[in-house]
Short mmCIF file of C-alpha atoms in Angstrom, two decimals:
data_model
loop_
_atom_site.label_atom_id
_atom_site.label_comp_id
_atom_site.label_asym_id
_atom_site.label_seq_id
_atom_site.Cartn_x
_atom_site.Cartn_y
_atom_site.Cartn_z
CA MET A 1 -17.46 9.01 -8.98
CA ALA A 2 -13.88 7.49 -8.74
CA THR A 3 -12.52 6.20 -12.29
CA GLU A 4 -12.17 2.09 -12.97
CA SER A 5 -8.56 1.94 -11.81
CA LEU A 6 -8.79 4.24 -8.53
CA GLN A 7 -11.30 1.89 -7.43
CA GLN A 8 -9.52 -1.21 -7.91
CA ALA A 9 -7.02 0.60 -6.51
CA ILE A 10 -8.45 1.29 -3.35
CA GLY A 11 -9.73 -2.63 -3.28
CA ARG A 12 -6.65 -3.98 -3.51
CA GLN A 13 -5.50 -1.88 -0.53
CA ARG A 14 -8.61 -2.92 1.54
CA GLN A 15 -8.55 -6.33 0.26
CA ALA A 16 -5.00 -6.22 2.16
CA LEU A 17 -5.81 -4.48 5.36
CA ALA A 18 -9.48 -7.11 5.81
CA GLU A 19 -6.25 -9.98 4.92
CA MET A 20 -4.34 -8.05 8.28
CA LEU A 21 -7.79 -7.53 10.87
CA THR A 22 -9.54 -10.95 10.44
CA GLN A 23 -7.70 -13.30 12.63
CA PRO A 24 -6.56 -10.78 15.11
CA LEU A 25 -9.84 -9.81 15.42
CA ALA A 26 -12.07 -12.95 15.61
CA ASP A 27 -8.78 -14.41 18.79
CA ALA A 28 -10.08 -10.63 20.23
CA ALA A 29 -13.76 -11.29 19.79
CA HIS A 30 -12.78 -15.10 21.05
CA ALA A 31 -11.58 -13.47 24.37
CA ALA A 32 -14.12 -11.21 24.93
CA SER A 33 -17.26 -13.10 24.66
CA VAL A 34 -15.47 -15.76 27.48
CA VAL A 35 -15.64 -12.49 29.86
CA TRP A 36 -18.90 -10.80 28.24
CA GLY A 37 -20.50 -8.83 31.30
CA ASP A 38 -17.71 -8.19 33.25
CA ALA A 39 -16.23 -4.56 32.83
CA ALA A 40 -12.70 -5.27 34.41
CA HIS A 41 -11.75 -8.46 32.52
CA LEU A 42 -13.93 -7.15 29.13
CA ASN A 43 -11.36 -4.37 29.22
CA ASP A 44 -7.98 -6.41 30.10
CA ALA A 45 -8.60 -8.63 27.32
CA LEU A 46 -9.03 -5.73 24.88
CA GLU A 47 -6.24 -4.28 26.20
CA ALA A 48 -4.72 -7.48 25.44
CA ALA A 49 -5.96 -7.58 22.10
CA ILE A 50 -5.14 -4.02 20.98
CA HIS A 51 -1.25 -4.84 21.63
CA GLY A 52 -1.36 -7.32 18.42
CA LEU A 53 -2.70 -4.51 16.56
CA PRO A 54 -0.02 -1.49 16.71
CA TYR A 55 -1.91 0.70 14.37
CA CYS A 56 -5.16 0.14 16.03
CA LYS A 57 -6.23 3.61 17.55
CA PHE A 58 -8.87 2.61 19.58
CA MET A 59 -10.16 -0.88 20.50
CA TYR A 60 -13.95 -0.79 22.49
CA ALA A 61 -16.88 -3.11 22.76
CA LEU A 62 -20.63 -2.58 22.19
CA ARG A 63 -24.10 -4.07 22.83
CA PRO A 64 -25.94 -4.73 19.96
CA ASP A 65 -27.92 -1.88 19.98
CA GLY A 66 -24.43 0.45 19.40
CA ILE A 67 -24.37 1.17 23.10
CA GLN A 68 -20.70 0.97 24.04
CA VAL A 69 -19.84 -1.05 27.12
CA SER A 70 -16.31 -0.77 27.88
CA ASP A 71 -13.48 1.37 27.73
CA ASN A 72 -11.72 2.79 25.00
CA LEU A 73 -8.33 0.89 24.80
CA MET A 74 -5.77 2.48 24.06
CA GLN A 75 -2.06 1.86 23.21
CA ASN A 76 -0.69 3.57 25.87
CA GLY A 77 -3.82 3.27 28.33
CA ARG A 78 -7.36 3.48 28.55
CA ASP A 79 -9.87 5.51 28.69
CA ALA A 80 -13.97 5.51 30.36
CA GLY A 81 -15.23 8.39 29.16
CA ASP A 82 -16.96 7.02 26.09
CA VAL A 83 -18.79 4.12 28.78
CA GLY A 84 -22.21 4.29 27.81
CA ARG A 85 -21.78 5.98 24.28
CA ASP A 86 -24.51 6.06 21.88
CA ARG A 87 -22.57 4.45 18.40
CA SER A 88 -25.59 3.32 17.09
CA GLN A 89 -25.54 5.73 14.40
CA ARG A 90 -22.08 5.87 12.98
CA PRO A 91 -21.13 5.17 9.83
CA TYR A 92 -19.13 2.20 10.35
CA MET A 93 -22.41 0.53 12.68
CA ARG A 94 -24.80 1.66 9.42
CA GLU A 95 -23.42 -0.58 7.13
CA ALA A 96 -24.30 -4.19 7.19
CA VAL A 97 -21.55 -6.64 8.51
CA PRO A 98 -21.30 -9.60 7.02
CA ILE A 99 -22.38 -13.16 7.98
CA SER A 100 -18.50 -14.32 8.52
CA GLY A 101 -19.22 -11.36 11.55
CA PHE A 102 -16.60 -9.23 9.93
CA LEU A 103 -16.93 -5.98 8.46
CA LEU A 104 -14.37 -3.40 6.89
CA SER A 105 -16.08 0.24 7.15
CA GLN A 106 -16.05 2.25 4.50
CA ALA A 107 -13.62 5.52 5.04
CA TYR A 108 -14.90 8.41 6.83
CA ILE A 109 -14.32 11.55 9.24
CA SER A 110 -13.48 11.33 12.40
CA MET A 111 -15.20 12.97 14.89
CA ARG A 112 -12.54 14.07 17.44
CA VAL A 113 -9.47 14.92 14.96
CA LYS A 114 -11.65 15.18 12.09
CA ARG A 115 -8.73 12.75 9.60
CA PRO A 116 -9.78 10.23 7.35
CA SER A 117 -10.33 7.14 9.27
CA LEU A 118 -11.55 3.29 8.69
CA THR A 119 -13.49 1.05 11.76
CA ALA A 120 -13.08 -2.66 11.53
CA ILE A 121 -16.05 -4.29 13.47
CA GLN A 122 -16.55 -7.86 14.45
CA LEU A 123 -19.21 -9.85 15.80
CA VAL A 124 -18.65 -11.28 19.22
CA ARG A 125 -20.57 -14.52 19.82
CA ASP A 126 -20.96 -17.03 22.78
CA ASP A 127 -20.48 -21.25 22.39
CA THR A 128 -23.97 -21.10 21.32
CA GLY A 129 -23.93 -18.36 18.60
CA HIS A 130 -25.81 -15.75 20.30
CA VAL A 131 -25.06 -12.11 19.06
CA LEU A 132 -23.29 -10.57 22.35
CA GLY A 133 -22.10 -7.62 20.45
CA TYR A 134 -19.49 -5.96 18.58
CA ILE A 135 -15.89 -5.20 19.28
CA GLY A 136 -14.82 -1.67 17.05
CA ALA A 137 -11.27 -1.33 16.36
CA ASP A 138 -10.42 2.02 14.85
CA PHE A 139 -7.27 3.12 12.66
CA ASP A 140 -6.03 6.07 11.34
CA LEU A 141 -5.74 6.31 7.50
CA ARG A 142 -2.49 7.90 7.92
CA ASP A 143 -1.12 5.10 10.28
CA LEU A 144 -2.08 2.00 8.47
CA PRO A 145 0.88 -0.01 6.63
CA LEU A 146 -0.28 -0.47 2.91
CA THR A 147 1.36 0.44 -0.01
CA ARG A 148 0.05 3.23 -0.90
CA GLU A 149 0.39 2.28 -5.02
CA LEU A 150 -0.68 4.93 -7.12
CA ALA A 151 -3.51 4.84 -8.97
CA ASP A 152 -3.22 5.07 -12.70
CA GLU A 153 -4.56 8.20 -14.54
CA PRO A 154 -7.18 7.38 -17.18
CA ARG A 155 -6.34 8.58 -20.51
CA ASN A 156 -10.59 8.26 -21.92
CA TRP A 157 -12.35 11.38 -22.81
CA ARG A 158 -13.89 12.60 -19.27
CA GLN A 159 -16.60 15.48 -18.87
CA ILE A 160 -17.05 17.07 -16.25
CA LYS A 161 -19.96 20.09 -16.04
CA GLY A 162 -19.69 23.34 -14.41
CA ASP A 163 -21.37 25.58 -12.32
CA PRO A 164 -24.95 25.82 -13.33
CA ALA A 165 -25.45 29.53 -12.85
CA ILE A 166 -22.87 29.33 -15.71
CA ARG A 167 -24.66 27.16 -18.02
CA GLY A 168 -28.26 28.58 -17.14
CA THR A 169 -27.20 32.10 -18.89
CA VAL A 170 -24.57 30.96 -21.73
CA PHE A 171 -26.86 32.35 -24.13
CA HIS A 172 -27.06 35.59 -22.79
CA GLN A 173 -23.27 36.52 -23.30
CA SER A 174 -20.84 36.41 -26.15
CA ARG A 175 -16.96 36.48 -26.02
CA SER A 176 -15.21 40.12 -25.44
CA ASP A 177 -11.99 39.89 -27.06
CA SER A 178 -9.46 40.03 -24.52
CA GLN A 179 -5.68 40.90 -24.55
CA MET A 180 -4.49 37.30 -25.03
CA ASP A 181 -6.98 37.08 -27.83
CA LEU A 182 -5.14 40.23 -29.70
CA HIS A 183 -1.70 38.70 -29.21
CA ILE A 184 -2.81 35.23 -29.53
CA ASP A 185 0.29 34.18 -32.01
CA THR A 186 2.86 35.48 -30.45
CA VAL A 187 1.44 34.39 -26.88
CA LEU A 188 1.04 30.93 -28.86
CA GLY A 189 4.84 31.39 -29.37
CA VAL A 190 6.12 31.85 -26.75
CA MET A 191 4.43 28.40 -24.88
CA GLU A 192 5.12 26.55 -27.75
CA GLU A 193 8.88 27.63 -27.12
CA LEU A 194 8.49 27.03 -23.40
CA ILE A 195 6.97 23.80 -23.89
CA LEU A 196 9.50 22.43 -26.25
CA ASP A 197 12.90 24.30 -24.71
CA HIS A 198 13.00 25.50 -21.79
CA GLY A 199 10.97 22.03 -19.69
CA VAL A 200 7.69 23.13 -18.91
CA PHE A 201 5.41 19.79 -18.87
CA HIS A 202 1.82 21.84 -18.18
CA CYS A 203 0.69 24.38 -19.00
CA LYS A 204 -3.08 26.04 -18.34
CA LEU A 205 -3.78 29.15 -21.18
CA HIS A 206 -6.55 31.06 -19.91
CA LEU A 207 -7.77 32.86 -22.72
CA SER A 208 -10.42 35.15 -20.61
CA SER A 209 -8.06 36.57 -18.38
CA SER A 210 -5.16 36.15 -20.77
CA ARG A 211 -2.23 35.01 -18.30
CA LEU A 212 -0.80 31.47 -18.44
CA THR A 213 0.29 29.23 -15.20
CA LEU A 214 2.63 26.48 -16.06
CA TRP A 215 4.96 23.88 -14.36
CA LEU A 216 9.07 23.06 -15.09
CA MET A 217 10.63 19.92 -14.93
CA ASP A 218 13.34 21.64 -13.61
CA ASP A 219 11.28 23.13 -11.21
CA PRO A 220 7.77 20.65 -10.65
CA TYR A 221 7.27 21.49 -7.19
CA ARG A 222 5.82 25.35 -7.88
CA TYR A 223 3.96 26.94 -10.37
CA ARG A 224 4.55 30.33 -12.32
CA LEU A 225 2.73 32.75 -13.30
CA LEU A 226 2.89 34.83 -16.34
CA ASP A 227 0.94 37.70 -17.23
CA ILE A 228 0.01 39.41 -20.21
CA ALA A 229 2.59 41.74 -20.47
CA SER A 230 5.80 38.62 -20.38
CA LEU A 231 3.36 36.43 -23.00
CA THR A 232 3.87 39.39 -25.19
CA ARG A 233 8.17 39.61 -25.32
CA PRO A 234 9.49 36.94 -26.75
CA ASP A 235 12.47 37.55 -24.74
CA ILE A 236 11.07 36.49 -21.03
CA CYS A 237 12.30 32.67 -22.51
CA LEU A 238 15.74 33.92 -21.91
CA THR A 239 14.61 33.67 -18.20
CA PHE A 240 13.99 30.08 -18.75
CA PRO A 241 16.73 27.24 -18.18
CA ARG A 242 16.92 25.14 -21.52
CA CYS A 243 15.59 22.11 -21.18
CA ASN A 244 15.13 19.03 -24.18
CA TYR A 245 12.20 17.84 -24.54
CA PRO A 246 11.64 14.30 -23.53
CA SER A 247 11.14 12.34 -26.18
CA ALA A 248 12.74 9.65 -24.75
CA ILE A 249 13.34 8.32 -21.09
CA PRO A 250 16.65 9.14 -20.00
CA SER A 251 19.37 6.64 -19.40
CA LYS A 252 21.09 6.22 -16.40
CA ASN A 253 24.26 7.76 -18.15
CA GLU A 254 22.22 10.96 -19.05
CA VAL A 255 20.67 11.20 -15.73
CA CYS A 256 24.06 11.42 -14.14
CA ALA A 257 26.04 13.69 -16.65
CA HIS A 258 22.79 15.79 -16.02
CA PHE A 259 24.02 15.67 -12.04
CA ARG A 260 27.66 16.08 -13.48
CA GLU A 261 26.72 19.67 -15.87
CA GLY A 262 24.89 20.80 -12.41
CA SER A 263 21.88 20.56 -13.84
CA ARG A 264 18.34 19.30 -12.24
CA CYS A 265 16.40 18.69 -15.18
CA GLY A 266 17.38 15.61 -16.81
CA ALA A 267 16.95 14.26 -13.80
CA ALA A 268 13.89 15.67 -12.86
CA VAL A 269 11.88 13.70 -15.95
CA PRO A 270 9.57 11.27 -15.35
CA GLY A 271 9.40 9.05 -18.42
CA ALA A 272 8.89 9.92 -22.60
CA ALA A 273 6.33 12.23 -22.83
CA LEU A 274 3.23 11.17 -24.78
CA ILE A 275 2.55 13.97 -26.94
CA PRO A 276 5.14 13.94 -30.13
CA ALA A 277 7.09 17.27 -30.06
CA GLU A 278 6.15 18.33 -33.94
CA ARG A 279 2.19 18.15 -32.81
CA ILE A 280 2.31 20.83 -29.72
CA ARG A 281 2.35 22.81 -32.56
CA ASP A 282 -1.25 21.59 -34.17
CA ILE A 283 -2.75 21.31 -30.90
CA LEU A 284 -1.88 25.00 -30.11
CA GLN A 285 -3.18 26.34 -33.11
CA ALA A 286 -6.48 23.90 -32.53
CA ILE A 287 -6.76 25.47 -28.89
CA LYS A 288 -6.71 29.03 -30.87
CA ARG A 289 -9.51 28.04 -33.26
CA LEU A 290 -11.85 27.43 -30.24
CA ARG A 291 -11.41 30.53 -28.59
CA PHE A 292 -12.85 31.85 -32.08
CA ILE A 293 -14.61 29.49 -33.61
CA ASP A 294 -18.00 30.73 -32.09
CA GLU A 295 -19.36 33.85 -29.85
CA THR A 296 -21.53 31.97 -27.77
CA PHE A 297 -19.81 28.60 -26.78
CA TYR A 298 -16.09 29.15 -27.27
CA LEU A 299 -13.50 28.26 -25.47
CA ARG A 300 -12.10 30.16 -21.98
CA SER A 301 -9.13 27.96 -21.16
CA ALA A 302 -7.57 24.51 -22.26
CA THR A 303 -4.81 22.93 -20.00
CA LEU A 304 -2.10 21.00 -21.50
CA ASN A 305 0.24 18.64 -20.05
CA ILE A 306 3.13 16.17 -22.37
CA PHE A 307 2.96 13.34 -19.50
CA ASN A 308 -0.21 12.49 -18.93
CA GLY A 309 -0.59 13.31 -23.09
CA MET A 310 -4.13 15.26 -22.03
CA VAL A 311 -5.59 17.99 -23.09
CA ALA A 312 -8.52 19.85 -20.62
CA LEU A 313 -10.63 22.34 -22.59
CA THR A 314 -13.16 24.64 -20.57
CA PHE A 315 -15.72 25.99 -22.65
CA SER A 316 -18.19 29.54 -22.18
CA CYS A 317 -20.93 27.56 -20.01
CA ASP A 318 -18.42 26.32 -17.91
CA GLY A 319 -18.05 22.32 -18.64
CA THR A 320 -14.80 20.65 -19.34
CA HIS A 321 -13.75 18.34 -21.04
CA TYR A 322 -10.44 16.34 -20.60
CA LEU A 323 -9.52 14.10 -23.62
CA PRO A 324 -6.29 12.65 -25.13
CA TRP A 325 -4.41 15.31 -27.03
CA ASP A 326 -4.48 12.23 -30.25
CA GLU A 327 -8.39 12.01 -29.92
CA PHE A 328 -8.78 16.12 -29.37
CA LEU A 329 -6.83 16.57 -32.91
CA SER A 330 -8.83 13.93 -34.53
CA LYS A 331 -12.25 16.35 -34.23
CA GLY A 332 -12.96 18.86 -35.95
CA ASP A 333 -14.07 22.32 -35.34
CA ALA A 334 -17.86 22.14 -36.00
CA PHE A 335 -18.12 19.13 -33.71
CA TRP A 336 -17.22 21.49 -30.79
CA VAL A 337 -19.76 23.74 -31.78
CA SER A 338 -22.36 21.47 -32.17
CA GLY A 339 -21.44 19.38 -29.36
CA GLU A 340 -21.38 22.31 -26.85
CA THR A 341 -25.01 23.34 -28.28
CA SER A 342 -26.60 19.73 -27.57
CA ASN A 343 -24.25 18.60 -24.55
CA ASN A 344 -24.23 22.12 -22.93
CA PRO A 345 -21.65 19.79 -20.13
#
């Protein structure tokens, strides 16, 4: 299920789109009602209307039962191939049209190009109010002139259930020492150094398979993979550029200074980290304890993002928790054993 903030962002985008389309489609419906039943003139009316909607891919007319009675009108021509097509089972025709006569469908995957699309439906009525049919206008989501604002990622605790097959056999398994388990203090020491002094802002510690994937502020678009051989060599830190922990938002002068010095690091910082530098070690030590706290319900992997301020924990039952770092630290070790046993995520 989408989060509340994501739902709100979608709602704002849909409202902006509906406001942009309502009047042009109402005008198109009026023009079509005058010539309804005359295919040639109906096509002409829709052709004129689509030029008022430059982002529309196709416009067409449908009978009340969903049978297409016009060509597909496009910005650069017409296509008669869909005349007589039954669109009654398409997603946009299975939604109830409001009394206003205008419907903006939910997004769906188009049949032709398999891309996220949506359709605006407008009722066509004659002078007496009798429904003649519909006008449909198809849009490719990537073409729409919306703000595309990013929704804020929520920081509330979220629990995601994993593979049912793994959950069903959890009581028939027990933890086996991985190579990372045998060298956990060295691994966590290297990990802390990389986060605090070398620009690692997001990392996932795979405790069972003994590897670490990480992302650097200096090169945020590519991940790096460190195996156990690398993680047990503290001198691996020499291969990473120095980068101050982003405890505060850099000033404009500080960013410019980084550019002058040939460093991309400062310019890549998207703001202050939500996790205080002095609490990184506490988080890593809590992760270590969860790995060894129980032989049946144990931690398989842990993810840390200093800008989200979030910790993600995947347990042996394949359930994953996403929660703020401070809430994570506030839970005693016993909570996770009892919580995993009772909730079995």
